[in-house]
Structure formats: C-alpha cells, structure tokens
mmCIF file of N, CA, C and O in Angstrom:
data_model
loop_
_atom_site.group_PDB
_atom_site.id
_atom_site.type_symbol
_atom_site.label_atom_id
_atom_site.label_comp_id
_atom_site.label_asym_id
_atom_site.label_seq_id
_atom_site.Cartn_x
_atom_site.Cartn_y
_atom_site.Cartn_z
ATOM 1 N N UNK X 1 198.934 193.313 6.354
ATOM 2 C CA UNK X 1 200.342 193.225 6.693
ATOM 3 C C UNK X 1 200.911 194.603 7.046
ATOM 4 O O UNK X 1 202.044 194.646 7.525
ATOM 5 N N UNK X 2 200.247 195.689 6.857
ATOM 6 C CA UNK X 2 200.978 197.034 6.392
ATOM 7 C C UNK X 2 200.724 197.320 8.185
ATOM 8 O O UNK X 2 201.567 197.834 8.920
ATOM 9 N N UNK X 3 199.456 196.876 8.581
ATOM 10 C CA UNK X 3 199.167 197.318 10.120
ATOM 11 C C UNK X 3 200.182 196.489 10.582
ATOM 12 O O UNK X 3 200.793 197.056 11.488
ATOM 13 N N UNK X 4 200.356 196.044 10.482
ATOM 14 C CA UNK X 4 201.347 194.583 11.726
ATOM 15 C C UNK X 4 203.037 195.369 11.496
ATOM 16 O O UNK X 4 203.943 195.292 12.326
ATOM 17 N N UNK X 5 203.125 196.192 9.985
ATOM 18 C CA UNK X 5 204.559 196.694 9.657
ATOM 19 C C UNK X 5 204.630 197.678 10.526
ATOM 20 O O UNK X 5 205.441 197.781 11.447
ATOM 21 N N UNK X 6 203.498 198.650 10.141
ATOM 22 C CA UNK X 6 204.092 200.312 10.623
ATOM 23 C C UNK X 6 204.014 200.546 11.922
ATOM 24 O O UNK X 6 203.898 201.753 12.134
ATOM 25 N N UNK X 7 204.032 199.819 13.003
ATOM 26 C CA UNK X 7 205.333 200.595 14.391
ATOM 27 C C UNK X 7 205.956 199.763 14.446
ATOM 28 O O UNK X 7 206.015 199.260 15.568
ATOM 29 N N UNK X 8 206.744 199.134 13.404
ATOM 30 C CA UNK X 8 208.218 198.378 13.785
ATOM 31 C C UNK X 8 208.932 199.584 12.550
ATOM 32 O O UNK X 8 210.114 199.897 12.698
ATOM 33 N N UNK X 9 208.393 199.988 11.771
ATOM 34 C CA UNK X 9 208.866 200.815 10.391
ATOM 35 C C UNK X 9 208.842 202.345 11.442
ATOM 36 O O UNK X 9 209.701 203.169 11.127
ATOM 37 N N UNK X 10 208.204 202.609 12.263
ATOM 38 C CA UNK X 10 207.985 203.782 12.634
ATOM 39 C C UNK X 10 208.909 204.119 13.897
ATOM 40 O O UNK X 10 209.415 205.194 14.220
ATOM 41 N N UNK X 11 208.969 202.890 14.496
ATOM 42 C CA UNK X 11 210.308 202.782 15.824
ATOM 43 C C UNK X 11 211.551 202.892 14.851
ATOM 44 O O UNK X 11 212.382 203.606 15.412
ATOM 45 N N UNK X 12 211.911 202.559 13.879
ATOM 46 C CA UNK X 12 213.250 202.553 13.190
ATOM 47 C C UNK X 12 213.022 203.563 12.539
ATOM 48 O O UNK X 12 214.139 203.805 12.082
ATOM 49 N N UNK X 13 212.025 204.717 11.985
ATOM 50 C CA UNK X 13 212.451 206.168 11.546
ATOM 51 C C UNK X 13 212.619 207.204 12.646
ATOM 52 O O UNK X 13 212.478 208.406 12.423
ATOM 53 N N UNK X 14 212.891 206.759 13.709
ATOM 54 C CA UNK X 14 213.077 207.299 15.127
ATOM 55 C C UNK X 14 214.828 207.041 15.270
ATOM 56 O O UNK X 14 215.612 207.581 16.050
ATOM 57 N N UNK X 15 215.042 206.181 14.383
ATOM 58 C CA UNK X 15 216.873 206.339 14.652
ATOM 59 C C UNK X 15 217.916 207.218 13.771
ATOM 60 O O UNK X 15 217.667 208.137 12.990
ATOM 61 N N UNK X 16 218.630 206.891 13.985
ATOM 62 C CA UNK X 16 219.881 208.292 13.333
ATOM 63 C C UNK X 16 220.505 206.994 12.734
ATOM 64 O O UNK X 16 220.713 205.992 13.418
ATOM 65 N N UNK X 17 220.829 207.103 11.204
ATOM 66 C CA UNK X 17 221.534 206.091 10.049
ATOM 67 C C UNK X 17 222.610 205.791 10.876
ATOM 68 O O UNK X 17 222.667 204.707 11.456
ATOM 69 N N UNK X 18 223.396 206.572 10.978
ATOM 70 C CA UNK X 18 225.310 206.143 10.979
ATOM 71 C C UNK X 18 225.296 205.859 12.101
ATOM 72 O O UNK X 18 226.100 204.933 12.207
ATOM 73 N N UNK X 19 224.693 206.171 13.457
ATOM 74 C CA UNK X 19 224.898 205.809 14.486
ATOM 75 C C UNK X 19 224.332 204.205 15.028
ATOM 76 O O UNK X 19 224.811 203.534 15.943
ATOM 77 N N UNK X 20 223.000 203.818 14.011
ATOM 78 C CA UNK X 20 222.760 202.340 13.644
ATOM 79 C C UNK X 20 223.414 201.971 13.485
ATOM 80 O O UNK X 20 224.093 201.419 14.350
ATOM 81 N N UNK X 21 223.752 202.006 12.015
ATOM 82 C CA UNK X 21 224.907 201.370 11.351
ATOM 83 C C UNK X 21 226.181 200.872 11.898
ATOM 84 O O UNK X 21 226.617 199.804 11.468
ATOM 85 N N UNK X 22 226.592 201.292 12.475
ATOM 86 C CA UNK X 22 227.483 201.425 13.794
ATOM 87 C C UNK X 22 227.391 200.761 14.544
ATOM 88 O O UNK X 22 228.475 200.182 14.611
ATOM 89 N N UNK X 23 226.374 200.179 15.673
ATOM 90 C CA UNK X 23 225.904 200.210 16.491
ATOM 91 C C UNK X 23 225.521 198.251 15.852
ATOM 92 O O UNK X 23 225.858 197.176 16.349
ATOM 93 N N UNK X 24 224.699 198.586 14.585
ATOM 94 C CA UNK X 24 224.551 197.075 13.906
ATOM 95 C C UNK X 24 225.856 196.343 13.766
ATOM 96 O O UNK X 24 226.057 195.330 14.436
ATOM 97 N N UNK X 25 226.903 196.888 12.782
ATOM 98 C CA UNK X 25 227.986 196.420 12.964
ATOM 99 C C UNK X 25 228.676 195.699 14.268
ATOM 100 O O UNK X 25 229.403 194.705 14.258
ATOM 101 N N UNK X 26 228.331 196.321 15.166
ATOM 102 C CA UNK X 26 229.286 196.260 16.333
ATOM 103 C C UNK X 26 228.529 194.555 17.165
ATOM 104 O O UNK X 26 229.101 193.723 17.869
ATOM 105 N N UNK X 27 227.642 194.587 16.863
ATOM 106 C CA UNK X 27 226.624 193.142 17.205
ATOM 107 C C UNK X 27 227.065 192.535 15.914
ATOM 108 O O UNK X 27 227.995 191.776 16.188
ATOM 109 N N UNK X 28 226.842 192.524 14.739
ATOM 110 C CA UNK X 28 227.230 191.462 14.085
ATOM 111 C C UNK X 28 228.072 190.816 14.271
ATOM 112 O O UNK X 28 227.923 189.600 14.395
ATOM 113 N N UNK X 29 229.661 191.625 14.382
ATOM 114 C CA UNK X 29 231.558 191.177 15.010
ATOM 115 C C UNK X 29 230.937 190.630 16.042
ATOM 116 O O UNK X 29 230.951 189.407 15.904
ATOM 117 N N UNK X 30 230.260 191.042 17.261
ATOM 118 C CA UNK X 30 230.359 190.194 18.021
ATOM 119 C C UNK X 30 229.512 188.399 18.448
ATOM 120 O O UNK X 30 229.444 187.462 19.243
ATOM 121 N N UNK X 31 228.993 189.050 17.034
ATOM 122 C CA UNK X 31 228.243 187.153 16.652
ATOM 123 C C UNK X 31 228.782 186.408 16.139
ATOM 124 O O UNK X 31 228.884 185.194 16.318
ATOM 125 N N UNK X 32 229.489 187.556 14.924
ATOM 126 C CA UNK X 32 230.517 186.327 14.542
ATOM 127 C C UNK X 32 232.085 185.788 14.897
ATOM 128 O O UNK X 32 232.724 184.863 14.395
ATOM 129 N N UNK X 33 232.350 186.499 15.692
ATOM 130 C CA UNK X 33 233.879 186.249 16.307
ATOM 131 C C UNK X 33 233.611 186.500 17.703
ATOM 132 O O UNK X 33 233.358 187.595 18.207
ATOM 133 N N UNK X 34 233.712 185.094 18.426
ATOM 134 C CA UNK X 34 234.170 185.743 20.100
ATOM 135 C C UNK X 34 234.641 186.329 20.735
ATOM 136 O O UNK X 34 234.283 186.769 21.827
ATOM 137 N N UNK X 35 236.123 186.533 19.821
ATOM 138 C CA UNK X 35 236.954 187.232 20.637
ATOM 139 C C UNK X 35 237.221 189.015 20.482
ATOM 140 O O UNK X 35 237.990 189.739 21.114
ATOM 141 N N UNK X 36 236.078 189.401 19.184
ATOM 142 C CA UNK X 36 235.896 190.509 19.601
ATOM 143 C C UNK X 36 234.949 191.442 20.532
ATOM 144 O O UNK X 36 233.910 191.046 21.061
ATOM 145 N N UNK X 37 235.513 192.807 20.646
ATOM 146 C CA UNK X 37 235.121 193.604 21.632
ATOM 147 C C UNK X 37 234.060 194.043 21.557
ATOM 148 O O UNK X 37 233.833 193.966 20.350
ATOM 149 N N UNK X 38 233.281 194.434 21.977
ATOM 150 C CA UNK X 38 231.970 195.422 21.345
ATOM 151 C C UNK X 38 232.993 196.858 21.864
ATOM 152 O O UNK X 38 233.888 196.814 22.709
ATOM 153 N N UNK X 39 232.507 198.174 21.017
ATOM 154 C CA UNK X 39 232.993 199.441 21.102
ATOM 155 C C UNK X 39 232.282 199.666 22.763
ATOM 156 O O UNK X 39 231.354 198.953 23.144
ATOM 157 N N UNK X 40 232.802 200.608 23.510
ATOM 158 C CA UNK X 40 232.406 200.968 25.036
ATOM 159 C C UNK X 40 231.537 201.597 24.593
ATOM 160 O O UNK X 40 230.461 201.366 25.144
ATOM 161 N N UNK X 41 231.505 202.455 23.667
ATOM 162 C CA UNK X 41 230.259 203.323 23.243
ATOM 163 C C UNK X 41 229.502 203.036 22.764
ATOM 164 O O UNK X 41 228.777 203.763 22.086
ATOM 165 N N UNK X 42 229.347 201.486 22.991
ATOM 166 C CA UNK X 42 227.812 201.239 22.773
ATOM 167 C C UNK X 42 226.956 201.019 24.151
ATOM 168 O O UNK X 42 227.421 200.287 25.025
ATOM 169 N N UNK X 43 225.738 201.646 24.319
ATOM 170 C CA UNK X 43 225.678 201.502 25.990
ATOM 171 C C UNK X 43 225.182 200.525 26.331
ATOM 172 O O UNK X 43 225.181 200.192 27.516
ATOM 173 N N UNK X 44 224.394 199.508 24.976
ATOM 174 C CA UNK X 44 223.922 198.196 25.566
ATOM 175 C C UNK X 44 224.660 196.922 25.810
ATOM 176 O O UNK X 44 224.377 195.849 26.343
ATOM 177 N N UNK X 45 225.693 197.421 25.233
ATOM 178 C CA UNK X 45 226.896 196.458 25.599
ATOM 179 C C UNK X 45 226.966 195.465 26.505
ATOM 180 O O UNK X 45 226.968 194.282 26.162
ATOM 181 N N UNK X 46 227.039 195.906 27.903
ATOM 182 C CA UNK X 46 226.784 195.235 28.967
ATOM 183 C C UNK X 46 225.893 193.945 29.711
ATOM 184 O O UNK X 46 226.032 192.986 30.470
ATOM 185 N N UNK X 47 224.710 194.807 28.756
ATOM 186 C CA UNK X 47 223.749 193.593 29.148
ATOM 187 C C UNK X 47 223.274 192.526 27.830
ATOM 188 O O UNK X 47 222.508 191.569 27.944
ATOM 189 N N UNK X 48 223.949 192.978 26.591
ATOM 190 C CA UNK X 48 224.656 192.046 25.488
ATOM 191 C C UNK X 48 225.451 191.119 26.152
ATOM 192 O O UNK X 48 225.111 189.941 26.259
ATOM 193 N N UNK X 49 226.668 191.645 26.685
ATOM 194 C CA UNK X 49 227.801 190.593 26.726
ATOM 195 C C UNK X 49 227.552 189.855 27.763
ATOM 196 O O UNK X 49 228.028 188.722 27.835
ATOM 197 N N UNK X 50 226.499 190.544 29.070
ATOM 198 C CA UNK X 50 226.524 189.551 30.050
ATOM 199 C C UNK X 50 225.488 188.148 29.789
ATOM 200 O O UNK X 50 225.477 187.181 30.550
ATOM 201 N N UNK X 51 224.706 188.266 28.649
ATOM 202 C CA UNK X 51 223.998 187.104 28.327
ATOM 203 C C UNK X 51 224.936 185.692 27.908
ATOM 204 O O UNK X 51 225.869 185.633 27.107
ATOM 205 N N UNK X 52 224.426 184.756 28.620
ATOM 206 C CA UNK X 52 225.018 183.560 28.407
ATOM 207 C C UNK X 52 225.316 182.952 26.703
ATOM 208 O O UNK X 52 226.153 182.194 26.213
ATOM 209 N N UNK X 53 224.201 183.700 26.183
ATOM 210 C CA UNK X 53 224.333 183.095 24.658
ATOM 211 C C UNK X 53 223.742 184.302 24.210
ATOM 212 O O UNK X 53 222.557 184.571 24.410
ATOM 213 N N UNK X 54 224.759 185.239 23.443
ATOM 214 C CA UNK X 54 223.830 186.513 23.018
ATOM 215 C C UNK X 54 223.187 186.164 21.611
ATOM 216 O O UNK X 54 222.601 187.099 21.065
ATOM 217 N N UNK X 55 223.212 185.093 21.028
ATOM 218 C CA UNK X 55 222.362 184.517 19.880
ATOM 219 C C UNK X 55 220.547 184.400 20.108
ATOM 220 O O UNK X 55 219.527 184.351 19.420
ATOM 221 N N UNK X 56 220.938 184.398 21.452
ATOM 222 C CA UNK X 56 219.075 183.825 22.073
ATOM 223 C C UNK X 56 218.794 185.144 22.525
ATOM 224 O O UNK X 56 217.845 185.059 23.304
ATOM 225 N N UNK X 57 219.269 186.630 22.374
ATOM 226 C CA UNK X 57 218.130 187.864 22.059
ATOM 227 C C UNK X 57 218.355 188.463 20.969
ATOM 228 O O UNK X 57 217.544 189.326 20.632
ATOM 229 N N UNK X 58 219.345 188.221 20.233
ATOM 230 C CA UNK X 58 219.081 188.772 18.544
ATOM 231 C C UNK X 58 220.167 187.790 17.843
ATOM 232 O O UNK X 58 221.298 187.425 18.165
ATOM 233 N N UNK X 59 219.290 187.517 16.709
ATOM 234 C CA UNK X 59 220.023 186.462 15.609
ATOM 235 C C UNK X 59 220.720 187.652 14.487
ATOM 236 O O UNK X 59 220.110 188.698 14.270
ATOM 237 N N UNK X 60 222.175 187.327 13.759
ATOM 238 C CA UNK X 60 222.334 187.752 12.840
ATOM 239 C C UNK X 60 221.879 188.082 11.514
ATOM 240 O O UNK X 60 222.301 188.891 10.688
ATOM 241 N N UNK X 61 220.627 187.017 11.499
ATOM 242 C CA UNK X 61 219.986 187.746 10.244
ATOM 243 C C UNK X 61 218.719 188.590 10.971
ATOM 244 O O UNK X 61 218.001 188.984 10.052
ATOM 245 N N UNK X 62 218.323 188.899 11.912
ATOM 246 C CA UNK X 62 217.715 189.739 12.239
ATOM 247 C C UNK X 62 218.029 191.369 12.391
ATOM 248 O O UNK X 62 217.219 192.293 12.468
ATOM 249 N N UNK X 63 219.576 191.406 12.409
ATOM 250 C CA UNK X 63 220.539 192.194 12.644
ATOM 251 C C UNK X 63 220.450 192.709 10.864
ATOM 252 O O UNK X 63 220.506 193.883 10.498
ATOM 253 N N UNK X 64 220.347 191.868 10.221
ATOM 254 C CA UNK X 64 220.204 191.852 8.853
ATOM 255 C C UNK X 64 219.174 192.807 8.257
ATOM 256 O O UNK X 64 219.219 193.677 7.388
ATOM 257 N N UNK X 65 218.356 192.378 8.949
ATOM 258 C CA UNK X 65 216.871 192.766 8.974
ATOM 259 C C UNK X 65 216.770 194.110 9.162
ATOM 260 O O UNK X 65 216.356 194.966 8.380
ATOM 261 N N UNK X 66 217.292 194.242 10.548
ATOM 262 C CA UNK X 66 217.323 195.969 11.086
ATOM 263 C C UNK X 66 218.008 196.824 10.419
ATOM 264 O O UNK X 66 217.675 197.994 10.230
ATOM 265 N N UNK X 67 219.411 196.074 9.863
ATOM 266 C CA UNK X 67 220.133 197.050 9.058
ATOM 267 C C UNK X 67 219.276 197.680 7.957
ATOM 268 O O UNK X 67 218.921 198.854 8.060
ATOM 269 N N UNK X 68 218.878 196.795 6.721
ATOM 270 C CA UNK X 68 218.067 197.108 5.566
ATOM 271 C C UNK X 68 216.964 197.971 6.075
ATOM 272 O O UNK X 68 216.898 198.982 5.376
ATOM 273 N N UNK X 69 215.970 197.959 7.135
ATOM 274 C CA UNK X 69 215.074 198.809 7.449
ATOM 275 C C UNK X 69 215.660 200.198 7.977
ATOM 276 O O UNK X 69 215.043 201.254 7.838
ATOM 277 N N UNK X 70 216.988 200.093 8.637
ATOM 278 C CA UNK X 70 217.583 201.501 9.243
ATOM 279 C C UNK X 70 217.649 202.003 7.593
ATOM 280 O O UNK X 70 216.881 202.910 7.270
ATOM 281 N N UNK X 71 218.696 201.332 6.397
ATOM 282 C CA UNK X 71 218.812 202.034 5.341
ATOM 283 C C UNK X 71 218.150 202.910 4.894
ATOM 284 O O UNK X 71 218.457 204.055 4.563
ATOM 285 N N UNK X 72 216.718 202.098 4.868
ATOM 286 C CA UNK X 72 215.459 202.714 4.285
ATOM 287 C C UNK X 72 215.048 204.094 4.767
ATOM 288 O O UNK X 72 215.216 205.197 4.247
ATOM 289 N N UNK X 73 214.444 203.721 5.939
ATOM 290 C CA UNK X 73 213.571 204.643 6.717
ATOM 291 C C UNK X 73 214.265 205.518 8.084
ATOM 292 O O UNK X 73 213.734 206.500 8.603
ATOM 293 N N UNK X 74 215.377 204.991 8.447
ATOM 294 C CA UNK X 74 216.163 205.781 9.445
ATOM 295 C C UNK X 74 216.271 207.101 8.882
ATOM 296 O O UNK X 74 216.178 207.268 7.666
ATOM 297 N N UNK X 75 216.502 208.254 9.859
ATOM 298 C CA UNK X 75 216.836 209.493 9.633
ATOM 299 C C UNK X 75 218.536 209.885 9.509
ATOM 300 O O UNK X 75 219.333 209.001 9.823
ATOM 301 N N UNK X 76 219.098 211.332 9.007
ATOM 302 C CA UNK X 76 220.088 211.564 9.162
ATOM 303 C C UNK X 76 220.543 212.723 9.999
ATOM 304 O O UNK X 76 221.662 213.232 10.051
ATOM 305 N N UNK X 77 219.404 213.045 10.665
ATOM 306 C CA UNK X 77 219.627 214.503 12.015
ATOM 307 C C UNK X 77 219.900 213.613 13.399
ATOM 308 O O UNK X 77 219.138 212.783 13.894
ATOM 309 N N UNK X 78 221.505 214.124 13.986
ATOM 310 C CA UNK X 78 221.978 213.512 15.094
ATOM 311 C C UNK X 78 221.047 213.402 16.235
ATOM 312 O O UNK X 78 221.152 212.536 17.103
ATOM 313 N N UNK X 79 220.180 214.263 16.205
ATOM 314 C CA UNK X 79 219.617 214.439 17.106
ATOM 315 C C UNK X 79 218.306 214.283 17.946
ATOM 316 O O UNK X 79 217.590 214.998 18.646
ATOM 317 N N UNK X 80 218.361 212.864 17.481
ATOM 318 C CA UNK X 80 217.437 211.524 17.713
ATOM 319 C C UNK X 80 217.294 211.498 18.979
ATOM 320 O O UNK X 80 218.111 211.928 19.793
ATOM 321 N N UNK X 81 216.195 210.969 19.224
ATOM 322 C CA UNK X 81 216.229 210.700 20.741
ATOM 323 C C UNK X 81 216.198 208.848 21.014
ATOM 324 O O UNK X 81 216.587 208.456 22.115
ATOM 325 N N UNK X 82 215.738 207.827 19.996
ATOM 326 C CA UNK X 82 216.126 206.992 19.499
ATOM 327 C C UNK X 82 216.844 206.123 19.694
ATOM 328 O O UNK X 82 216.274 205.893 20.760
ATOM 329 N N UNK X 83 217.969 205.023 19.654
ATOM 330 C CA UNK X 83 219.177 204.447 19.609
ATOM 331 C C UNK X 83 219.296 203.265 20.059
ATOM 332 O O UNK X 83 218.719 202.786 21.034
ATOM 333 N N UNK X 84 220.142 202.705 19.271
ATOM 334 C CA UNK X 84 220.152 201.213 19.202
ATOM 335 C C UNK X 84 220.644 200.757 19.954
ATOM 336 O O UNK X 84 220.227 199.749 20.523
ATOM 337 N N UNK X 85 222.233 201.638 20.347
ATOM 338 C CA UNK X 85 223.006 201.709 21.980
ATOM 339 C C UNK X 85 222.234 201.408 23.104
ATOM 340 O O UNK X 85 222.580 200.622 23.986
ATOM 341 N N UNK X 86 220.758 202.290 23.055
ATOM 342 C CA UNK X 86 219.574 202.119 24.265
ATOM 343 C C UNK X 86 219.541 200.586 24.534
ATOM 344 O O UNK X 86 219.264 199.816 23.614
ATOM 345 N N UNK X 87 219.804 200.167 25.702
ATOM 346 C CA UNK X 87 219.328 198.481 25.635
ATOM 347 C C UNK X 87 217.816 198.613 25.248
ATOM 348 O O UNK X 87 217.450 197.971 24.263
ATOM 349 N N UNK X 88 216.857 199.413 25.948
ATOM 350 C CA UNK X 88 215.624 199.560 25.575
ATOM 351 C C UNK X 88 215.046 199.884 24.814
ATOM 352 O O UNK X 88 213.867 199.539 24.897
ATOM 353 N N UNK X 89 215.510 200.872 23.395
ATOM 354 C CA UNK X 89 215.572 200.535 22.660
ATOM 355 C C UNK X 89 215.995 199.610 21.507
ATOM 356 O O UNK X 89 215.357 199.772 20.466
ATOM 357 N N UNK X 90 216.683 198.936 21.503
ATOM 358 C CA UNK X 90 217.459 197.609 20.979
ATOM 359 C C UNK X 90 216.170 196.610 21.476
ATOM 360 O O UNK X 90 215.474 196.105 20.595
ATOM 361 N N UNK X 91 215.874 196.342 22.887
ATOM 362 C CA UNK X 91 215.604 195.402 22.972
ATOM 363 C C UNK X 91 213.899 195.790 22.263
ATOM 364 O O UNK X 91 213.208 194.891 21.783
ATOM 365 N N UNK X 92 213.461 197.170 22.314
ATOM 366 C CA UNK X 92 211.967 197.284 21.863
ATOM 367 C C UNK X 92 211.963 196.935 20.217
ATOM 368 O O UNK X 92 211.231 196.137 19.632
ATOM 369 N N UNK X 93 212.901 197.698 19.725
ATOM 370 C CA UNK X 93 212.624 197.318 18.083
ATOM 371 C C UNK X 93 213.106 195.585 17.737
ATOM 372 O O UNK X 93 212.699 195.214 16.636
ATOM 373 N N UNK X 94 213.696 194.796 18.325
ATOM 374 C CA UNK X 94 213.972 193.523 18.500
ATOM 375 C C UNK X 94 212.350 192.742 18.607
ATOM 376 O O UNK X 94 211.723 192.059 17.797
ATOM 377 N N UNK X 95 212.085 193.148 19.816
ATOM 378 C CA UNK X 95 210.490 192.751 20.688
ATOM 379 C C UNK X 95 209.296 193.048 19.106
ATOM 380 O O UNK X 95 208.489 192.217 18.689
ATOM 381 N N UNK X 96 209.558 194.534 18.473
ATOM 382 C CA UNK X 96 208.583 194.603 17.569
ATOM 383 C C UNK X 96 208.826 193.449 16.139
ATOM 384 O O UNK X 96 207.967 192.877 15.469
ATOM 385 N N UNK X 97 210.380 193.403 16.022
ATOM 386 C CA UNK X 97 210.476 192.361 14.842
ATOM 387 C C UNK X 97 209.674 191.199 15.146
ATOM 388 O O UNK X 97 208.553 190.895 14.737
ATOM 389 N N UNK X 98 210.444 190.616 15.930
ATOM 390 C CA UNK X 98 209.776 189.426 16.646
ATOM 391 C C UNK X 98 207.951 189.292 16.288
ATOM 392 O O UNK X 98 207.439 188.494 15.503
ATOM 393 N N UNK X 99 207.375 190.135 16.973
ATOM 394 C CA UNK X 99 205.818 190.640 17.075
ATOM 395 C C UNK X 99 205.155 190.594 15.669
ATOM 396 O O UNK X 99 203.990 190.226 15.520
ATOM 397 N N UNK X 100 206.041 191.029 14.541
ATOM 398 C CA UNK X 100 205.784 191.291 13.105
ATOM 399 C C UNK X 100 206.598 189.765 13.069
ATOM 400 O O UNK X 100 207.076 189.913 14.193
ATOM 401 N N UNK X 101 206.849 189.119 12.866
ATOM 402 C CA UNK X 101 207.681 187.379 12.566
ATOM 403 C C UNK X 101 206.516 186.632 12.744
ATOM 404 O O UNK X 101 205.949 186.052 11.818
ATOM 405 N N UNK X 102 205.940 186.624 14.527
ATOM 406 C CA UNK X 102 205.445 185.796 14.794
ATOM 407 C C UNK X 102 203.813 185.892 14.215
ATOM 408 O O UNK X 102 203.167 184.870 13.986
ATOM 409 N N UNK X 103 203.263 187.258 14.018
ATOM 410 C CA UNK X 103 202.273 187.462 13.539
ATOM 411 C C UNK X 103 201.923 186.829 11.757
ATOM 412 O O UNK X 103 200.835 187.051 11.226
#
C-alpha cells in the first residue's frame, strides 16, 4: 500500500499549507452552495466553473481527503512551485487520488 501512497503523499509535500487550505476551502463553498463565488485568485477557477457538474471532477469528501493530507505533509515556505490554484496541478493530485482509490 505504501508504494501505491508515496507519489500522491509526495505531490502534496510539494504544496504550501495556507495557500491549500485556501484554495480547498474555496471548492468546498463552491460544492456546497451554488450561489457562491470561487475567489479570482484561484487560477483554476475557470475551468472548475465552466464544468457542467463540477461534482464529476472532484467530490467533497475527496476535497476532504486532500485537506487532511495537505495538514500532514504540505510545507510552510511560500515558495512552492506546487499549487492547487494550478488546474494541472489540482487536476494531477486529483488523477493520483483517484489512481490510489481505484488501486
């Protein structure tokens, strides 16, 4: 199990805590209430909100998921290269949960 964990554990010590955290938050509000905004400063925003059902590329308890692992193993130097904002990143550490689920 530990092989199938460590590059989904190792993509998330590549992020910066508060700027996750942040960043998690801002997807949860917008799962659970429609009518809120996502922050502009998030940069994946866009291709979040333009999905027809943003439930069908990340579920709230997966969001769950990422949070507790950012707690853990995320870093606290800004200066990550990292970020959850990244659609490509978002969508890679998403792709690795998934990969570790389905395995």
């Amino acid at each position: 199990m530990y092989d199938l964990y460590k590059p989904f554990r190792n993509k998330i010590c590549e992020l910066e805590l508060r700027e996750s955290l942040y960043v998690i938050w801002g997807y949860s509000q917008h799962l659970q209430y429609e009518d809120f905004m996502l922050p502009a400063d998030i940069g994946a925003a866009r291709e979040f909100l333009s999905a027809p059902y943003p439930q069908s590329i990340i579920g709230e308890w997966e969001l769950e998921l990422i949070a507790k692992e950012v707690i853990i193993n995320a870093g606290t130097r800004a200066e990550r290269n990292t970020s959850l904002s990244s659609w490509s990143d978002l969508a890679s550490i998403v792709n690795l949960l998934k990969h570790l689920e389905n395995s």
